[in-house]
Amino acid sequence: MQEYHFKIYNIIICISGKPHSWEAFYVGNEGKKRKADFIIPENLEESDLCEYLADLFHEYATPTNHKTFRIS
């Protein structure tokens, strides 16, 4: 199963799976994962994950913490 890691406004998020079977996890400071409390739409493509997460978590953005990007 493919894994994608993102840093969204300083929150590390791991998305695993593929379109139609995504799973989302929060990643802690020690690398431990816990199931996220949000879902990824089934029809979302891998190339759209970062933008979707940025839209979902936009309330966490601040003038000094406004970057979203894929880590791996």
N, CA and C atoms as an extended XYZ file, in Angstrom:
216
Properties=species:S:1:pos:R:3:atomname:S:1:resname:S:1:resid:I:1 pbc="F F F"
N         0.840       -1.173        0.000 N   MET     1
C         0.000        0.000        0.000 CA  MET     1
C         0.892        1.246        0.000 C   MET     1
N         0.592        2.169       -0.840 N   GLN     2
C         1.366        3.413       -0.967 CA  GLN     2
C         1.074        4.354        0.195 C   GLN     2
N         2.108        5.057        0.683 N   GLU     3
C         1.935        6.053        1.742 CA  GLU     3
C         2.437        7.400        1.261 C   GLU     3
N         1.700        8.446        1.618 N   TYR     4
C         2.054        9.816        1.280 CA  TYR     4
C         2.067       10.617        2.577 C   TYR     4
N         3.145       11.354        2.812 N   HIS     5
C         3.270       12.165        4.024 CA  HIS     5
C         3.242       13.642        3.651 C   HIS     5
N         2.489       14.410        4.423 N   PHE     6
C         2.329       15.834        4.165 CA  PHE     6
C         2.563       16.621        5.444 C   PHE     6
N         3.078       17.824        5.275 N   LYS     7
C         3.156       18.777        6.383 CA  LYS     7
C         2.163       19.878        6.038 C   LYS     7
N         1.076       19.920        6.786 N   ILE     8
C        -0.014       20.847        6.533 CA  ILE     8
C        -0.092       21.801        7.718 C   ILE     8
N         0.398       23.033        7.532 N   TYR     9
C         0.395       24.032        8.607 CA  TYR     9
C         0.990       23.460        9.896 C   TYR     9
N         2.105       22.775        9.752 N   ASN    10
C         2.868       22.189       10.863 CA  ASN    10
C         2.241       20.922       11.446 C   ASN    10
N         1.246       20.367       10.805 N   ILE    11
C         0.647       19.097       11.220 CA  ILE    11
C         1.131       18.037       10.237 C   ILE    11
N         1.712       16.953       10.751 N   ILE    12
C         2.167       15.870        9.880 CA  ILE    12
C         1.011       14.889        9.697 C   ILE    12
N         0.692       14.620        8.436 N   ILE    13
C        -0.415       13.731        8.098 CA  ILE    13
C         0.085       12.673        7.125 C   ILE    13
N        -0.308       11.440        7.372 N   CYS    14
C         0.019       10.329        6.481 CA  CYS    14
C        -1.275        9.845        5.842 C   CYS    14
N        -1.245        9.721        4.525 N   ILE    15
C        -2.373        9.162        3.785 CA  ILE    15
C        -1.874        7.873        3.151 C   ILE    15
N        -2.559        6.779        3.402 N   SER    16
C        -2.149        5.515        2.799 CA  SER    16
C        -3.281        4.971        1.944 C   SER    16
N        -2.900        4.144        0.995 N   GLY    17
C        -3.882        3.528        0.119 CA  GLY    17
C        -3.760        4.001       -1.307 C   GLY    17
N        -4.905        4.116       -1.952 N   LYS    18
C        -5.005        4.552       -3.340 CA  LYS    18
C        -6.412        5.102       -3.531 C   LYS    18
N        -6.678        5.754       -4.667 N   PRO    19
C        -8.036        6.263       -4.875 CA  PRO    19
C        -9.085        5.171       -4.629 C   PRO    19
N       -10.155        5.528       -4.006 N   HIS    20
C       -11.279        4.668       -3.627 CA  HIS    20
C       -11.008        3.851       -2.371 C   HIS    20
N        -9.829        4.000       -1.760 N   SER    21
C        -9.567        3.295       -0.490 CA  SER    21
C        -8.514        4.028        0.339 C   SER    21
N        -8.695        5.333        0.546 N   TRP    22
C        -7.758        6.136        1.322 CA  TRP    22
C        -7.977        5.935        2.818 C   TRP    22
N        -6.871        6.009        3.583 N   GLU    23
C        -6.924        6.050        5.041 CA  GLU    23
C        -6.035        7.188        5.497 C   GLU    23
N        -6.476        7.938        6.499 N   ALA    24
C        -5.717        9.100        6.974 CA  ALA    24
C        -5.272        8.885        8.418 C   ALA    24
N        -4.034        9.350        8.708 N   PHE    25
C        -3.457        9.222       10.041 CA  PHE    25
C        -2.731       10.502       10.414 C   PHE    25
N        -2.768       10.837       11.701 N   TYR    26
C        -1.905       11.887       12.232 CA  TYR    26
C        -0.603       11.208       12.637 C   TYR    26
N         0.520       11.877       12.412 N   VAL    27
C         1.821       11.329       12.780 CA  VAL    27
C         2.380       12.172       13.915 C   VAL    27
N         2.707       11.519       15.031 N   GLY    28
C         3.242       12.214       16.194 CA  GLY    28
C         4.727       12.493       16.059 C   GLY    28
N         5.284       13.188       17.046 N   ASN    29
C         6.700       13.559       17.040 CA  ASN    29
C         7.630       12.357       16.999 C   ASN    29
N         7.200       11.237       17.547 N   GLU    30
C         8.027       10.034       17.567 CA  GLU    30
C         7.754        9.128       16.377 C   GLU    30
N         6.925        9.587       15.445 N   GLY    31
C         6.610        8.806       14.264 CA  GLY    31
C         5.427        7.869       14.424 C   GLY    31
N         4.829        7.854       15.602 N   LYS    32
C         3.667        6.991       15.821 CA  LYS    32
C         2.449        7.588       15.133 C   LYS    32
N         1.630        6.695       14.565 N   LYS    33
C         0.437        7.129       13.843 CA  LYS    33
C        -0.810        6.832       14.656 C   LYS    33
N        -1.793        7.720       14.505 N   ARG    34
C        -3.122        7.449       15.046 CA  ARG    34
C        -4.147        7.819       13.981 C   ARG    34
N        -5.215        7.072       13.964 N   LYS    35
C        -6.269        7.275       12.967 CA  LYS    35
C        -6.772        8.713       13.024 C   LYS    35
N        -6.882        9.330       11.870 N   ALA    36
C        -7.350       10.717       11.783 CA  ALA    36
C        -8.867       10.774       11.936 C   ALA    36
N        -9.346       11.934       12.329 N   ASP    37
C       -10.776       12.130       12.533 CA  ASP    37
C       -11.441       12.814       11.343 C   ASP    37
N       -10.906       12.571       10.169 N   PHE    38
C       -11.500       13.087        8.938 CA  PHE    38
C       -11.360       12.014        7.868 C   PHE    38
N       -12.099       12.169        6.802 N   ILE    39
C       -12.026       11.192        5.711 CA  ILE    39
C       -11.517       11.861        4.444 C   ILE    39
N       -10.981       11.045        3.576 N   ILE    40
C       -10.546       11.487        2.254 CA  ILE    40
C       -11.598       10.982        1.266 C   ILE    40
N       -12.162       11.852        0.448 N   PRO    41
C       -13.156       11.392       -0.525 CA  PRO    41
C       -12.587       10.280       -1.412 C   PRO    41
N       -13.398        9.280       -1.668 N   GLU    42
C       -12.955        8.124       -2.448 CA  GLU    42
C       -12.435        8.499       -3.825 C   GLU    42
N       -13.051        9.472       -4.459 N   ASN    43
C       -12.701        9.800       -5.842 CA  ASN    43
C       -11.514       10.754       -5.957 C   ASN    43
N       -10.900       11.127       -4.836 N   LEU    44
C        -9.772       12.056       -4.857 CA  LEU    44
C        -8.521       11.351       -5.377 C   LEU    44
N        -7.847       11.970       -6.320 N   GLU    45
C        -6.615       11.409       -6.877 CA  GLU    45
C        -5.424       11.794       -6.011 C   GLU    45
N        -4.358       11.038       -6.116 N   GLU    46
C        -3.132       11.293       -5.344 CA  GLU    46
C        -2.621       12.707       -5.563 C   GLU    46
N        -2.693       13.198       -6.778 N   SER    47
C        -2.177       14.529       -7.104 CA  SER    47
C        -2.971       15.654       -6.432 C   SER    47
N        -4.158       15.361       -5.926 N   ASP    48
C        -5.010       16.371       -5.290 CA  ASP    48
C        -4.999       16.313       -3.764 C   ASP    48
N        -4.250       15.386       -3.184 N   LEU    49
C        -4.273       15.203       -1.731 CA  LEU    49
C        -3.802       16.435       -0.969 C   LEU    49
N        -2.686       17.023       -1.354 N   CYS    50
C        -2.136       18.165       -0.620 CA  CYS    50
C        -3.108       19.344       -0.641 C   CYS    50
N        -3.660       19.638       -1.781 N   GLU    51
C        -4.615       20.747       -1.882 CA  GLU    51
C        -5.860       20.479       -1.029 C   GLU    51
N        -6.346       19.250       -1.056 N   TYR    52
C        -7.509       18.895       -0.240 CA  TYR    52
C        -7.210       19.087        1.247 C   TYR    52
N        -6.048       18.603        1.693 N   LEU    53
C        -5.675       18.739        3.103 CA  LEU    53
C        -5.504       20.205        3.493 C   LEU    53
N        -4.914       21.000        2.605 N   ALA    54
C        -4.754       22.434        2.880 CA  ALA    54
C        -6.120       23.102        3.045 C   ALA    54
N        -7.064       22.756        2.194 N   ASP    55
C        -8.421       23.310        2.308 CA  ASP    55
C        -9.096       22.852        3.603 C   ASP    55
N        -8.904       21.594        3.943 N   LEU    56
C        -9.535       21.031        5.129 CA  LEU    56
C        -9.012       21.665        6.419 C   LEU    56
N        -7.714       21.963        6.462 N   PHE    57
C        -7.076       22.471        7.677 CA  PHE    57
C        -6.753       23.961        7.602 C   PHE    57
N        -7.384       24.699        6.715 N   HIS    58
C        -7.036       26.110        6.519 CA  HIS    58
C        -7.161       26.951        7.790 C   HIS    58
N        -7.969       26.525        8.730 N   GLU    59
C        -8.133       27.286        9.979 CA  GLU    59
C        -6.868       27.280       10.839 C   GLU    59
N        -5.951       26.355       10.579 N   TYR    60
C        -4.693       26.290       11.330 CA  TYR    60
C        -3.623       27.210       10.745 C   TYR    60
N        -3.878       27.801        9.607 N   ALA    61
C        -2.900       28.686        8.969 CA  ALA    61
C        -2.777       29.992        9.745 C   ALA    61
N        -1.547       30.483        9.834 N   THR    62
C        -1.268       31.781       10.450 CA  THR    62
C        -0.311       32.523        9.525 C   THR    62
N        -0.076       33.803        9.750 N   PRO    63
C         0.870       34.527        8.892 CA  PRO    63
C         2.275       33.911        8.889 C   PRO    63
N         2.667       33.282        9.985 N   THR    64
C         4.001       32.666       10.037 CA  THR    64
C         3.962       31.162        9.815 C   THR    64
N         2.798       30.584        9.742 N   ASN    65
C         2.637       29.141        9.566 CA  ASN    65
C         1.602       28.898        8.473 C   ASN    65
N         2.018       29.087        7.233 N   HIS    66
C         1.068       29.058        6.128 CA  HIS    66
C         1.471       28.117        4.998 C   HIS    66
N         2.416       27.215        5.252 N   LYS    67
C         2.902       26.348        4.183 CA  LYS    67
C         2.296       24.954        4.267 C   LYS    67
N         2.027       24.404        3.098 N   THR    68
C         1.577       23.023        2.983 CA  THR    68
C         2.397       22.369        1.885 C   THR    68
N         2.909       21.181        2.161 N   PHE    69
C         3.704       20.496        1.145 CA  PHE    69
C         3.796       19.007        1.450 C   PHE    69
N         4.144       18.263        0.419 N   ARG    70
C         4.338       16.822        0.565 CA  ARG    70
C         5.748       16.571        1.072 C   ARG    70
N         5.870       15.717        2.081 N   ILE    71
C         7.176       15.368        2.633 CA  ILE    71
C         7.757       14.180        1.874 C   ILE    71
N         6.949       13.152        1.659 N   SER    72
C         7.416       11.963        0.921 CA  SER    72
C         6.251       11.280        0.253 C   SER    72
